[in-house]
mmCIF file of C-alpha atoms in Angstrom:
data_model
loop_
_atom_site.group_PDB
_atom_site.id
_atom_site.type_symbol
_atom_site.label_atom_id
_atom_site.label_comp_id
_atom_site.label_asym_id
_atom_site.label_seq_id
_atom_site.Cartn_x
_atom_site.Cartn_y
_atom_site.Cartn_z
ATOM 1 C CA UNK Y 1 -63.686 -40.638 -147.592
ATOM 2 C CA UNK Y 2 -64.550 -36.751 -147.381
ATOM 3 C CA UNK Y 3 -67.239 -35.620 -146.094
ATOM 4 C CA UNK Y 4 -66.615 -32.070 -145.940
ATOM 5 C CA UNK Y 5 -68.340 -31.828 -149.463
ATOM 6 C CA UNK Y 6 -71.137 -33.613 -148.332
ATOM 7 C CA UNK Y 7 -72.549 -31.267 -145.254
ATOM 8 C CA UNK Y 8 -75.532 -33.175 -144.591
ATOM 9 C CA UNK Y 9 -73.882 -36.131 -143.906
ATOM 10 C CA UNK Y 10 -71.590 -35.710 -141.103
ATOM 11 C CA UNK Y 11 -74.233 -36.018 -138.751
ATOM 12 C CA UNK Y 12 -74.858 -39.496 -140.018
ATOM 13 C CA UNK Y 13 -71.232 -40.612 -140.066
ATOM 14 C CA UNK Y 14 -69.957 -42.386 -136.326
ATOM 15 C CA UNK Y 15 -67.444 -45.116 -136.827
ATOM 16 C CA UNK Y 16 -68.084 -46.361 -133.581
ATOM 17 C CA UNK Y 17 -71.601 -46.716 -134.249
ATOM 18 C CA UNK Y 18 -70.928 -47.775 -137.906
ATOM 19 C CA UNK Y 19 -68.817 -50.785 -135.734
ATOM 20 C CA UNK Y 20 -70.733 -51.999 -132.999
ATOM 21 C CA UNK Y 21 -73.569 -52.868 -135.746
ATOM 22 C CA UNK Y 22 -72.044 -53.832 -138.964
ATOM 23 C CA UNK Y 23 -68.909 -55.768 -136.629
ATOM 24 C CA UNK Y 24 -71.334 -56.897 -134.233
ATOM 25 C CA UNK Y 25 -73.525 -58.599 -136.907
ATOM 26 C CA UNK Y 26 -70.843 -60.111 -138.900
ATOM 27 C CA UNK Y 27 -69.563 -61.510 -135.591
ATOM 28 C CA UNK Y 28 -72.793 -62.997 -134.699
ATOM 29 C CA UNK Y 29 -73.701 -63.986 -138.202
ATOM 30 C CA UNK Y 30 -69.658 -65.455 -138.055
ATOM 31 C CA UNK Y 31 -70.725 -67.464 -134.811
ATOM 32 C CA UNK Y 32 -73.846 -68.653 -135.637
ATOM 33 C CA UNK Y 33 -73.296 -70.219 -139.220
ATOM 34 C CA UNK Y 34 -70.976 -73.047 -140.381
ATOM 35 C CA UNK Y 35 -68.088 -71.766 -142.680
ATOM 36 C CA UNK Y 36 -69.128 -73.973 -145.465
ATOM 37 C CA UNK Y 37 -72.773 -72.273 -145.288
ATOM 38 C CA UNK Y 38 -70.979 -68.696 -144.540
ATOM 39 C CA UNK Y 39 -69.089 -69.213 -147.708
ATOM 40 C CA UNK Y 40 -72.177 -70.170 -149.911
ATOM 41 C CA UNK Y 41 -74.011 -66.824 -148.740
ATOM 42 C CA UNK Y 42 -70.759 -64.637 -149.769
ATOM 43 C CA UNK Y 43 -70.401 -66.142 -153.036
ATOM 44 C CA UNK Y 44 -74.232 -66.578 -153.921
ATOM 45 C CA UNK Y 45 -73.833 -62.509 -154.434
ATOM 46 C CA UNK Y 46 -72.016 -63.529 -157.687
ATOM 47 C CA UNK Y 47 -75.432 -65.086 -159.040
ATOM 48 C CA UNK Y 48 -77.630 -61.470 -158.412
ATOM 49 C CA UNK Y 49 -76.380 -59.963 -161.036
ATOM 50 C CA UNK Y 50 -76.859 -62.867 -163.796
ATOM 51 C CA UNK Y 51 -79.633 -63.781 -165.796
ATOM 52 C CA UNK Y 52 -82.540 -66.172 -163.813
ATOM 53 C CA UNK Y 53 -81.755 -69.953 -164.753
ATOM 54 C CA UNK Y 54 -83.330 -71.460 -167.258
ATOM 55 C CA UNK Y 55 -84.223 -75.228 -167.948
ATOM 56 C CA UNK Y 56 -84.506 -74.515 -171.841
ATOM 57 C CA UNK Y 57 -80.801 -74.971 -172.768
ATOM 58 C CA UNK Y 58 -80.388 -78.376 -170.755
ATOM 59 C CA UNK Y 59 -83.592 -80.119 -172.660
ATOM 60 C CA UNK Y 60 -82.439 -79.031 -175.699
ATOM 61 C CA UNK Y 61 -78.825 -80.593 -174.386
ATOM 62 C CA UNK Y 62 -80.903 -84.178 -173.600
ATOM 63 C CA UNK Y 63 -82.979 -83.757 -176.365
ATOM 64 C CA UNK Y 64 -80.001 -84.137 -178.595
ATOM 65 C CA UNK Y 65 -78.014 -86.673 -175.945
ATOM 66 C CA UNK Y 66 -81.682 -88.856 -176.504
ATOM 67 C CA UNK Y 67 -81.316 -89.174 -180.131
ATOM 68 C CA UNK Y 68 -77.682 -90.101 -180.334
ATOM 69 C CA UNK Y 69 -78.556 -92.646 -177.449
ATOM 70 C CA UNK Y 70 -81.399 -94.040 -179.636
ATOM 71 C CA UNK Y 71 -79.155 -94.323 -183.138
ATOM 72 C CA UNK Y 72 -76.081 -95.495 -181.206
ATOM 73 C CA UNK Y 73 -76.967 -96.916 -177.531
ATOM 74 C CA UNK Y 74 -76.580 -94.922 -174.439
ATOM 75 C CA UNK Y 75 -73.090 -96.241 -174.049
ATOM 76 C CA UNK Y 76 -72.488 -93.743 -177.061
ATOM 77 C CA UNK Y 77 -72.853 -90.629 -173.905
ATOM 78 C CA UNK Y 78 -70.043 -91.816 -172.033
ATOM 79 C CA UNK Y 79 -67.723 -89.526 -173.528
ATOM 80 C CA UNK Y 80 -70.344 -86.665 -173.875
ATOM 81 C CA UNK Y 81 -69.110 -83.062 -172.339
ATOM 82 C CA UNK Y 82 -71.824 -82.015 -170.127
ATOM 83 C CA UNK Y 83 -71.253 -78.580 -168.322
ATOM 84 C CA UNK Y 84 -74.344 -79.139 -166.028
ATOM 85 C CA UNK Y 85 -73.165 -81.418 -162.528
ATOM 86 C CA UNK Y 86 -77.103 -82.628 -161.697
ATOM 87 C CA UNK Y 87 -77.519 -83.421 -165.766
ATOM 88 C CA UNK Y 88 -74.384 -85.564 -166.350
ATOM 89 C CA UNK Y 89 -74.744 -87.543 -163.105
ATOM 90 C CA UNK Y 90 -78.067 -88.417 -164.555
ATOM 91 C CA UNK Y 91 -76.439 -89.293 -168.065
ATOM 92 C CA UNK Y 92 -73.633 -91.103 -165.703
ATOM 93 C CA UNK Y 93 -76.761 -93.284 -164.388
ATOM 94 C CA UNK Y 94 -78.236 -93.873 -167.245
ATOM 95 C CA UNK Y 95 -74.826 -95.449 -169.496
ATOM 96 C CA UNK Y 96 -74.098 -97.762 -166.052
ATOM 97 C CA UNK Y 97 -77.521 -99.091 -166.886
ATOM 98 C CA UNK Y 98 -79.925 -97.563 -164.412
ATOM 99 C CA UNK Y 99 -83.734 -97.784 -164.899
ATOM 100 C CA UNK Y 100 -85.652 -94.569 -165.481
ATOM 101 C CA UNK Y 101 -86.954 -94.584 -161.922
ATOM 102 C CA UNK Y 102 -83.208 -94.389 -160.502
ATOM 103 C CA UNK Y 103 -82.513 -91.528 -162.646
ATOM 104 C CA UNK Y 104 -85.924 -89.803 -162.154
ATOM 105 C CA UNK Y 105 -84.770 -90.509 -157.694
ATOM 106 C CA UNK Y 106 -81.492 -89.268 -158.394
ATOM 107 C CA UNK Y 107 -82.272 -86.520 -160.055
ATOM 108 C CA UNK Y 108 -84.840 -85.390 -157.718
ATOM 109 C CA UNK Y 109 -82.115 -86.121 -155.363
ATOM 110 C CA UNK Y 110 -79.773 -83.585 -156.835
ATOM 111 C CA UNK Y 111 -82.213 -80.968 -157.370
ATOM 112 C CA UNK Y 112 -83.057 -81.233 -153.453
ATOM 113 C CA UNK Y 113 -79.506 -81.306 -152.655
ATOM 114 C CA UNK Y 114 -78.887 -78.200 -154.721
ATOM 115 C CA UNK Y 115 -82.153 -76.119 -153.068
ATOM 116 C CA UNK Y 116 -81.039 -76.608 -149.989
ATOM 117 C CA UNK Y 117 -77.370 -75.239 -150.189
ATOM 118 C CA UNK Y 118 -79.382 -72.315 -151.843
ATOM 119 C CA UNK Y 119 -81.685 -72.130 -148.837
ATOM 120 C CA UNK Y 120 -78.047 -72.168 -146.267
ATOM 121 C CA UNK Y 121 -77.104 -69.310 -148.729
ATOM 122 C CA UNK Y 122 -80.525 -67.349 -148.089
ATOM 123 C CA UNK Y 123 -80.299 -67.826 -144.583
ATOM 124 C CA UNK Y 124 -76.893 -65.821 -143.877
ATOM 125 C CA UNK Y 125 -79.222 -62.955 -145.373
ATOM 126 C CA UNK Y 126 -81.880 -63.515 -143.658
ATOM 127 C CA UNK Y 127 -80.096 -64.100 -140.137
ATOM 128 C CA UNK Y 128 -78.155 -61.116 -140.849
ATOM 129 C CA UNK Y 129 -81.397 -59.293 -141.273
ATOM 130 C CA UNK Y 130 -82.680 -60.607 -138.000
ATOM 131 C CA UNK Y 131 -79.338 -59.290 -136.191
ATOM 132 C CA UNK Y 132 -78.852 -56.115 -136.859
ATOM 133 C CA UNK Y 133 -81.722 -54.443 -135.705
ATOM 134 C CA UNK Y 134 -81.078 -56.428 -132.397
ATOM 135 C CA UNK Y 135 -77.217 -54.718 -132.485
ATOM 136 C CA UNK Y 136 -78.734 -51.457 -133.214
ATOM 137 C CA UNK Y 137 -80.565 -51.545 -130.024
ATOM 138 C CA UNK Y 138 -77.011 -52.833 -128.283
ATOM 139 C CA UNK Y 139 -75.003 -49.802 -129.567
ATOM 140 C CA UNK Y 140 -78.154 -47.874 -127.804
ATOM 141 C CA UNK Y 141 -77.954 -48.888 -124.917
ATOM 142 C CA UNK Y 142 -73.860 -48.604 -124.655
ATOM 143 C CA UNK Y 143 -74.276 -44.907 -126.042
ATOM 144 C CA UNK Y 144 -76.793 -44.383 -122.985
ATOM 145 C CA UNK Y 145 -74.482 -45.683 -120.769
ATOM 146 C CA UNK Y 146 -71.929 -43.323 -122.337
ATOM 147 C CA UNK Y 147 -74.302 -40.691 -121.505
ATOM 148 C CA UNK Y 148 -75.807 -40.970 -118.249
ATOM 149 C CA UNK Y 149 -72.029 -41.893 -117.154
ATOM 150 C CA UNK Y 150 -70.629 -38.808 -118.533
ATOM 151 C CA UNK Y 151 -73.111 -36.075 -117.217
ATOM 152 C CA UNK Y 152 -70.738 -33.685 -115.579
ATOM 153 C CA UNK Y 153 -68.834 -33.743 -119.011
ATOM 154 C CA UNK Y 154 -71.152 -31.938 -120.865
ATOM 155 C CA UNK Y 155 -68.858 -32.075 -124.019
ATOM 156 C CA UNK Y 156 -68.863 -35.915 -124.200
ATOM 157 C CA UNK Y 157 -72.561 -36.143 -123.915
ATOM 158 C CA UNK Y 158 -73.325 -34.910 -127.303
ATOM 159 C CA UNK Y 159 -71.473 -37.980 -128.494
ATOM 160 C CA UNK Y 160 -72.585 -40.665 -126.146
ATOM 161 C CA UNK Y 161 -76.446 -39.707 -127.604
ATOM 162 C CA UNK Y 162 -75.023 -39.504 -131.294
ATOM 163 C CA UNK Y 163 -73.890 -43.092 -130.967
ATOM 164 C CA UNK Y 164 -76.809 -44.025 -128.933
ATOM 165 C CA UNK Y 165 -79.339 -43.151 -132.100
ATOM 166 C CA UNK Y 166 -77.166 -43.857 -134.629
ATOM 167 C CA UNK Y 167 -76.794 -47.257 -134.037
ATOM 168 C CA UNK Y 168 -80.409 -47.700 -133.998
ATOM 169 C CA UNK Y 169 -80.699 -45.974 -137.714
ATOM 170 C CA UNK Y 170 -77.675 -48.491 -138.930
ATOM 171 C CA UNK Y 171 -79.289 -51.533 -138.044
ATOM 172 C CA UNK Y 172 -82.275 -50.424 -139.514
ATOM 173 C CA UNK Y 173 -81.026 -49.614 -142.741
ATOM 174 C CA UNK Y 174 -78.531 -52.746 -142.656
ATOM 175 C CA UNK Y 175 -81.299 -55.071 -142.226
ATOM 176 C CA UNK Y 176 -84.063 -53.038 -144.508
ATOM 177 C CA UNK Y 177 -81.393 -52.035 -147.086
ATOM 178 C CA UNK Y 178 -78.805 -54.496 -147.755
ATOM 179 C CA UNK Y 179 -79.463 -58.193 -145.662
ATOM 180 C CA UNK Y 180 -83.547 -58.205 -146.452
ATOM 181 C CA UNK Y 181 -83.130 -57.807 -150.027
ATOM 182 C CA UNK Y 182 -80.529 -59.444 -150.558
ATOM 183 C CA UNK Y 183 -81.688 -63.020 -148.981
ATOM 184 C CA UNK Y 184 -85.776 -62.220 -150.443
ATOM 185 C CA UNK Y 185 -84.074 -61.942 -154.441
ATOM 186 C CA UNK Y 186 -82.040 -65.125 -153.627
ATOM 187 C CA UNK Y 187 -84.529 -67.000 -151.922
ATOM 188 C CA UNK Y 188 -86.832 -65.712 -155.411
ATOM 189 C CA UNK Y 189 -83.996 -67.431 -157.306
ATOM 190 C CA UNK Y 190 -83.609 -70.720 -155.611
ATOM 191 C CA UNK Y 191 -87.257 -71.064 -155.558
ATOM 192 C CA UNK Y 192 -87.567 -70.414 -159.534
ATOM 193 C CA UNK Y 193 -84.425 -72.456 -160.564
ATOM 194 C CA UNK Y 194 -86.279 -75.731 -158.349
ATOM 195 C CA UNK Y 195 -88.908 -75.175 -160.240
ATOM 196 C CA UNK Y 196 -87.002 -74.703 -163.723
ATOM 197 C CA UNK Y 197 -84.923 -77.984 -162.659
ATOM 198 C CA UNK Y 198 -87.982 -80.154 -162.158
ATOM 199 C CA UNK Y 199 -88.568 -79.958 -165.726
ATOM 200 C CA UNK Y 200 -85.299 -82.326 -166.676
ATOM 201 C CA UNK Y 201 -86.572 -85.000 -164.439
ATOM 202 C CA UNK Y 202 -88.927 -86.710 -167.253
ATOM 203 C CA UNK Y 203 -85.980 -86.214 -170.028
ATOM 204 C CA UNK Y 204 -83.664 -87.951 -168.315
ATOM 205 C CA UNK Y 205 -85.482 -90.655 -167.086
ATOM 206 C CA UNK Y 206 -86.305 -91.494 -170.626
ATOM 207 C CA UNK Y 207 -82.855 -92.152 -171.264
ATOM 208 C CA UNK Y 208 -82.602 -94.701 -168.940
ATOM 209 C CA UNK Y 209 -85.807 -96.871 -170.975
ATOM 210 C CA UNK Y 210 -83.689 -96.392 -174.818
ATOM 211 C CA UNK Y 211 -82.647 -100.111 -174.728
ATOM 212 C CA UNK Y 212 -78.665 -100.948 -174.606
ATOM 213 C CA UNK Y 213 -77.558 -101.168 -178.288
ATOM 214 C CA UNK Y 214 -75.754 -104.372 -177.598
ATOM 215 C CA UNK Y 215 -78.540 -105.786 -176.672
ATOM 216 C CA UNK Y 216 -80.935 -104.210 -179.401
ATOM 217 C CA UNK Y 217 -78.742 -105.916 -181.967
ATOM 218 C CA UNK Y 218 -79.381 -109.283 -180.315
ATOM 219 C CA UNK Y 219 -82.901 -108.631 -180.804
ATOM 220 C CA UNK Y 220 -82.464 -108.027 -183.928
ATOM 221 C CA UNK Y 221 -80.078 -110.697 -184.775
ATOM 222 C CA UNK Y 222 -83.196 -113.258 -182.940
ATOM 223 C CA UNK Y 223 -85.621 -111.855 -184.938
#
């Protein structure tokens, strides 16, 4: 990129201090997570720009599963598309025959399971914002060593002390700017779509008490 049409700038722009704190955090942030966890914070960006989650689609969904299960037996969902995972394990449960208080488990089960790959997502952000303040002060101190070591080169100290304060701004804005925000609007999402989720719980465990139509029509062949 040029900078010569941007004048104010320049003074701002150090690749080595621009390294030592956004290559020293990744590097750390690399280290310190597992890759499954690293690779849930990357592609948890996707989800910022989409619409919050909302539980109002999936009801509707088992609202309409419920009434074919109550005109034709729950066995009638096997073959029922079901874009949601969490949803059609639930369904799953509930045409092998499981009782409302399996589903309700399981469910709760999945929704747990689900917040807390969001909260392994939110904490790459938030370690990240930890970090880089903490490399900021690192690229200090190695531009003060720069300095003090190159006092009879009075050309090179100019550069040493550029690095040394620069890499103090950088973390700054890396953590303040990009990492903080990014892990509070995720952590905002996980915490709204756990609550949003709780709401299927109920629905599906219903399906689980709509008797068996087999066995319905024995009933009704007894009576």
């Amino acid at each position: 990129m040029d900078f010569a049409s941007f004048p104010g700038l320049a003074p701002f722009i150090d690749p080595l201090a621009f390294a030592i704190v956004g290559g020293g955090t990744a590097l750390v942030v690399v280290l310190r997570t597992p890759v499954r966890d690293l690779v849930r914070g990357f592609a948890a960006l996707s989800v910022l720009p989409r619409r919050a989650f909302r539980a109002e689609p999936l009801l509707d969904q088992i609202g309409a599963l419920t009434r074919i299960a109550r005109r034709h037996g729950v066995i009638a969902l096997d073959r029922s598309v079901i874009s949601d995972p969490d949803v059609a394990a639930a369904v799953a449960a509930a045409v092998d025959g499981a009782t409302p208080e399996t589903i309700e488990l399981l469910a709760e089960q999945h929704r747990s399971a689900r917040l807390e790959r969001h909260r392994a997502a939110c904490e790459v952000w938030s370690g990240a914002a930890e970090i880089a303040p903490a490399m900021g002060m690192v690229g200090t101190l190695i531009g003060l060593v720069q300095m003090f070591s190159s006092m009879r080169d009075t050309s090179a100290i100019g550069g040493a002390m550029a690095v040394a304060l620069l890499t103090t701004l950088y973390g700054a804005l890396l953590a303040n700017l990009v990492a903080l925000p990014i892990a509070t609007r995720l952590k905002r999402r996980a915490r709204h779509e756990a609550l949003e989720r709780a709401r299927l719980a109920a629905p599906l465990a219903a399906l689980g008490a709509i008797e068996p139509a087999a066995r319905r029509d024995l009933h009704e062949i007894a009576a």
